[in-house]
């Protein structure tokens, strides 16, 4: 499916920002969003809370989620199961 112009601009901005993360260093998706001028943390917090995800707030005002509790790290994508069932 082709991306909208807005989605293409977002993808491109995120991709370019991620390329600037130094070798051996990591950052968060939220920080990349902040760096490229998209601060949607408050909206994302509300959406996550509606799904039952608890958001932690640090003394510095940063938000975080306990990935041990709420993380999703499968060994493969669920869509791969249906592809394998269909002989793909």
XYZ file of N, CA and C in Angstrom:
264
model
N 0.845 -1.174 0.000
C 0.000 0.000 0.000
C 0.890 1.237 0.000
N 0.663 2.165 -0.899
C 1.468 3.388 -0.939
C 1.203 4.253 0.290
N 2.247 4.940 0.713
C 2.125 5.847 1.858
C 1.585 7.194 1.401
N 0.865 7.853 2.318
C 0.450 9.227 2.052
C 1.697 10.102 2.091
N 1.585 11.314 1.578
C 2.723 12.241 1.618
C 3.163 12.492 3.054
N 2.192 12.644 3.955
C 2.512 12.886 5.366
C 3.242 11.688 5.972
N 2.765 10.489 5.684
C 3.413 9.286 6.205
C 4.816 9.142 5.628
N 4.985 9.459 4.372
C 6.302 9.374 3.737
C 7.269 10.366 4.374
N 6.795 11.583 4.660
C 7.644 12.582 5.314
C 8.038 12.107 6.715
N 7.080 11.530 7.444
C 7.344 11.019 8.793
C 8.384 9.902 8.726
N 8.164 8.930 7.856
C 9.084 7.809 7.714
C 10.484 8.310 7.381
N 10.577 9.223 6.447
C 11.869 9.758 6.025
C 12.563 10.487 7.167
N 11.821 11.309 7.907
C 12.411 12.052 9.026
C 12.903 11.108 10.115
N 12.110 10.095 10.441
C 12.519 9.119 11.463
C 13.751 8.364 10.991
N 13.731 7.901 9.745
C 14.857 7.139 9.208
C 16.144 7.964 9.248
N 16.068 9.221 8.820
C 17.257 10.083 8.826
C 17.767 10.304 10.245
N 16.861 10.529 11.192
C 17.273 10.751 12.582
C 17.927 9.503 13.162
N 17.366 8.349 12.886
C 17.927 7.099 13.410
C 19.328 6.861 12.857
N 19.571 7.277 11.628
C 20.896 7.108 11.035
C 21.964 7.904 11.782
N 21.558 8.909 12.547
C 22.509 9.737 13.282
C 22.825 9.208 14.679
N 22.149 8.147 15.101
C 22.468 7.553 16.403
C 23.865 6.950 16.296
N 24.789 7.366 17.165
C 26.167 6.876 17.060
C 26.273 5.368 17.272
N 27.233 4.776 16.618
C 27.531 3.353 16.770
C 27.713 3.047 18.254
N 27.094 1.994 18.721
C 27.231 1.580 20.114
C 26.329 2.316 21.080
N 25.461 3.182 20.571
C 24.541 3.936 21.422
C 23.107 3.596 21.030
N 22.197 3.802 21.952
C 20.778 3.547 21.689
C 19.964 4.756 22.126
N 18.773 4.861 21.608
C 17.840 5.899 22.037
C 16.447 5.303 21.991
N 15.461 6.079 22.281
C 14.091 5.575 22.259
C 13.331 6.177 21.079
N 12.284 5.501 20.689
C 11.425 6.001 19.629
C 10.845 7.356 20.028
N 10.470 7.477 21.299
C 9.927 8.743 21.782
C 10.913 9.885 21.669
N 12.193 9.596 21.936
C 13.195 10.655 21.836
C 13.421 11.048 20.374
N 13.404 10.076 19.492
C 13.514 10.387 18.058
C 12.351 11.292 17.658
N 11.145 10.974 18.114
C 9.978 11.804 17.792
C 10.173 13.231 18.290
N 10.715 13.373 19.497
C 10.980 14.712 20.031
C 11.997 15.442 19.172
N 13.061 14.745 18.777
C 14.117 15.370 17.985
C 13.623 15.870 16.634
N 12.659 15.180 16.050
C 12.171 15.599 14.734
C 10.936 16.491 14.843
N 10.611 16.897 16.075
C 9.555 17.875 16.260
C 8.157 17.325 16.407
N 8.038 16.053 16.709
C 6.716 15.478 16.902
C 6.597 15.028 18.351
N 6.015 15.896 19.153
C 5.889 15.601 20.575
C 4.468 15.155 20.858
N 4.174 13.926 20.579
C 2.834 13.397 20.795
C 2.734 12.530 22.031
N 3.652 12.714 22.986
C 3.695 11.847 24.159
C 2.403 11.889 24.961
N 1.827 13.053 25.118
C 0.594 13.155 25.907
C -0.539 12.382 25.244
N -0.661 12.514 23.926
C -1.705 11.765 23.206
C -1.432 10.269 23.276
N -0.166 9.894 23.143
C 0.190 8.480 23.211
C -0.087 7.927 24.598
N 0.189 8.727 25.626
C -0.070 8.289 26.999
C -1.546 7.967 27.191
N -2.412 8.838 26.728
C -3.853 8.613 26.852
C -4.251 7.339 26.114
N -3.751 7.158 24.908
C -4.086 5.971 24.118
C -3.625 4.697 24.821
N -2.411 4.719 25.367
C -1.897 3.539 26.066
C -2.696 3.253 27.331
N -3.036 4.291 28.079
C -3.825 4.099 29.295
C -5.187 3.499 28.969
N -5.763 3.876 27.841
C -7.046 3.308 27.430
C -6.914 1.820 27.131
N -5.694 1.370 26.822
C -5.442 -0.046 26.583
C -5.008 -0.766 27.856
N -4.987 -0.044 28.990
C -4.628 -0.660 30.260
C -3.151 -0.614 30.596
N -2.366 0.125 29.824
C -0.921 0.227 30.055
C -0.665 1.329 31.076
N 0.125 1.003 32.112
C 0.458 1.987 33.142
C 1.686 2.781 32.714
N 1.591 4.097 32.791
C 2.680 4.996 32.422
C 3.335 5.513 33.698
N 4.654 5.427 33.761
C 5.415 5.957 34.891
C 5.923 7.347 34.525
N 6.007 8.228 35.518
C 6.533 9.581 35.330
C 7.745 9.753 36.233
N 8.875 10.156 35.661
C 10.082 10.387 36.456
C 10.054 11.783 37.060
N 10.985 12.035 37.972
C 11.107 13.369 38.571
C 11.468 14.416 37.525
N 12.060 13.983 36.408
C 12.464 14.897 35.343
C 11.347 15.109 34.322
N 10.182 14.505 34.572
C 9.051 14.682 33.673
C 9.028 13.721 32.500
N 9.940 12.766 32.474
C 9.956 11.785 31.389
C 8.943 10.686 31.669
N 8.376 10.160 30.608
C 7.417 9.074 30.721
C 8.099 7.771 30.338
N 7.656 6.681 30.971
C 8.193 5.373 30.602
C 7.140 4.303 30.861
N 7.371 3.164 30.245
C 6.506 2.004 30.391
C 7.388 0.840 30.806
N 6.908 0.003 31.716
C 7.642 -1.189 32.131
C 7.550 -2.227 31.010
N 8.629 -2.354 30.252
C 8.614 -3.284 29.119
C 8.574 -4.736 29.575
N 9.009 -5.004 30.812
C 8.896 -6.354 31.352
C 7.444 -6.773 31.508
N 6.598 -5.809 31.801
C 5.170 -6.071 31.979
C 4.396 -5.908 30.676
N 4.665 -4.844 29.950
C 3.845 -4.488 28.793
C 4.534 -4.681 27.442
N 5.798 -5.075 27.456
C 6.539 -5.219 26.206
C 6.005 -6.343 25.333
N 6.240 -6.221 24.063
C 5.843 -7.238 23.079
C 7.067 -7.562 22.246
N 7.643 -8.737 22.478
C 8.875 -9.130 21.814
C 8.760 -10.569 21.305
N 7.907 -10.805 20.312
C 7.733 -12.168 19.795
C 8.962 -12.617 19.004
N 9.091 -13.921 18.844
C 10.183 -14.471 18.033
C 9.920 -14.303 16.545
N 8.655 -14.137 16.184
C 8.287 -13.895 14.791
C 6.962 -13.143 14.770
N 6.652 -12.544 13.646
C 5.404 -11.793 13.511
C 4.211 -12.742 13.430
N 3.106 -12.403 14.063
C 1.918 -13.248 13.971
C 1.484 -13.494 12.528
N 1.706 -12.533 11.652
C 1.324 -12.707 10.248
C 2.090 -13.845 9.593
N 3.266 -14.165 10.124
C 4.035 -15.276 9.565
C 3.339 -16.604 9.820
N 2.586 -16.711 10.925
C 1.841 -17.933 11.210
C 0.805 -18.197 10.135
N 0.042 -17.167 9.754
C -0.992 -17.360 8.744
C -0.373 -17.627 7.378
N 0.788 -17.033 7.095
C 1.467 -17.295 5.827
C 1.917 -18.749 5.762
N 2.448 -19.262 6.874
C 2.906 -20.649 6.905
C 1.736 -21.614 6.785
N 0.592 -21.260 7.358
C -0.591 -22.099 7.252
C -1.107 -22.150 5.819
N -0.849 -21.092 5.051
C -1.307 -21.029 3.663
C -0.267 -21.553 2.689
N 0.803 -22.134 3.212
C 1.822 -22.702 2.349
C 2.845 -21.713 1.851
N 2.894 -20.528 2.411
C 3.854 -19.506 1.968
C 5.196 -19.708 2.629
